[in-house]
Amino acid sequence: MHAVRRVWPGLMVAGTVALAVGFISEHYGGPAFLLALLLGMAFNFLAGDARVRPGIDLAARTVLRAGVMLLGIRITFDRIAELGPGPVLLAACGVLLSLAGGLVFARLAGRSREEGLLSGGAVGICGASAAMAIAAALPRTPQAERLTLLTVIGVTALSTIAMVLYPLLASTLGLGETQAGILFGATIHDVAQVLGAGLTVSPQAGDIATFVKLVRVACLLPVVVAIGWLYRHGAGEAGAGSAAAKQPLLPPFLVGFVALVVLGSLVPLPPMVVDTVSGFSRACLLVAIAALGVKTSFGDLFSLGWKPLVLLVAETLLLLAFALGAVLFLL
């Protein structure tokens, strides 16, 4: 009971921000994740309050991982197989290209390897959700939290811009419904914007875009495991007693992610169950992002400079060029 009282004030702050954002997004539009960040940052003055801090830390860590775990309910092997090998390979190769591009661009810009993995994974996989999942596998530092926030802001803004511009690009190039859906699913960062762009063309394009996007979401598990292994292995070489070396290779929230994917693939779950769990996952992620916003001030973000945003733009354009070339000439 004492533990609940200790974290309750901070959880209430993050939850209230998330509820406000949900209302604003539903009734007036706008990207919910970005709004959660900005509104959370408006309450940064509470971050130093000893009564609020434990709950904010819990929301930014444990609630975040719960939200990522529940994303697995939307992925089934059958839905991915429906696409055929071409779009699946395109989506998977796009993820690898984004990660590699992130590392290369980060090196050219004089930024850290961690920043390259974070931005490349966010662009290549599923935007804000991937950024937070990858951040959970990276070494925890104050700068890492600020970079995660800046990545979430940048990738959400770019995803919203892509939702508007990519359908115009598809129309200009004369892409059909299937081609447009594959392009949107393979390039746009966040799931909601992928669906929005697809429905701009047609319901069929929206379905195809969502399926291709789910292939990229499915890549979240091996990517996070690989990153966790990379840093766990490095920590083991540096010293077997370090905290990073003691981290499990497959964290519990990723075990839950896998379990939900297998469950959904083996058991035909009612759509209402899938929608309910997906909605709860989104709510958890909103609460976690709001908590991260409370922990970070605008001054902290500005101190990171403009290079992180340039990395995101470069990776986004690289992924678009690759996917567009594949759709036009290979699929």
PDB file of C-alpha atoms in Angstrom, residues 22 33 71 78 99 167 171 178 184 193 240 252 262 284 297 317:
ATOM      1  CA  GLY A  22      -6.924  12.128 -25.829  1.00  0.00           C
ATOM      2  CA  PHE A  33       1.889  11.658 -29.165  1.00  0.00           C
ATOM      3  CA  LEU A  71       1.547  -3.809 -29.447  1.00  0.00           C
ATOM      4  CA  ASP A  78      -1.314 -14.975 -41.209  1.00  0.00           C
ATOM      5  CA  LEU A  99      19.276   1.449 -38.987  1.00  0.00           C
ATOM      6  CA  PRO A 167      -0.562  10.587 -51.178  1.00  0.00           C
ATOM      7  CA  SER A 171      -1.025  10.496 -57.286  1.00  0.00           C
ATOM      8  CA  THR A 178      -1.701  -1.582 -54.113  1.00  0.00           C
ATOM      9  CA  PHE A 184       2.838   4.269 -47.339  1.00  0.00           C
ATOM     10  CA  GLN A 193      -0.572   8.278 -40.079  1.00  0.00           C
ATOM     11  CA  ALA A 240      30.984  -8.928 -15.667  1.00  0.00           C
ATOM     12  CA  PRO A 252      10.108  -9.399 -19.785  1.00  0.00           C
ATOM     13  CA  VAL A 262       1.961 -16.176 -30.905  1.00  0.00           C
ATOM     14  CA  CYS A 284      -0.082   3.352 -21.891  1.00  0.00           C
ATOM     15  CA  SER A 297      12.246  21.043 -20.328  1.00  0.00           C
ATOM     16  CA  LEU A 317      14.399  10.633 -47.274  1.00  0.00           C
TER      17      LEU A 317
END
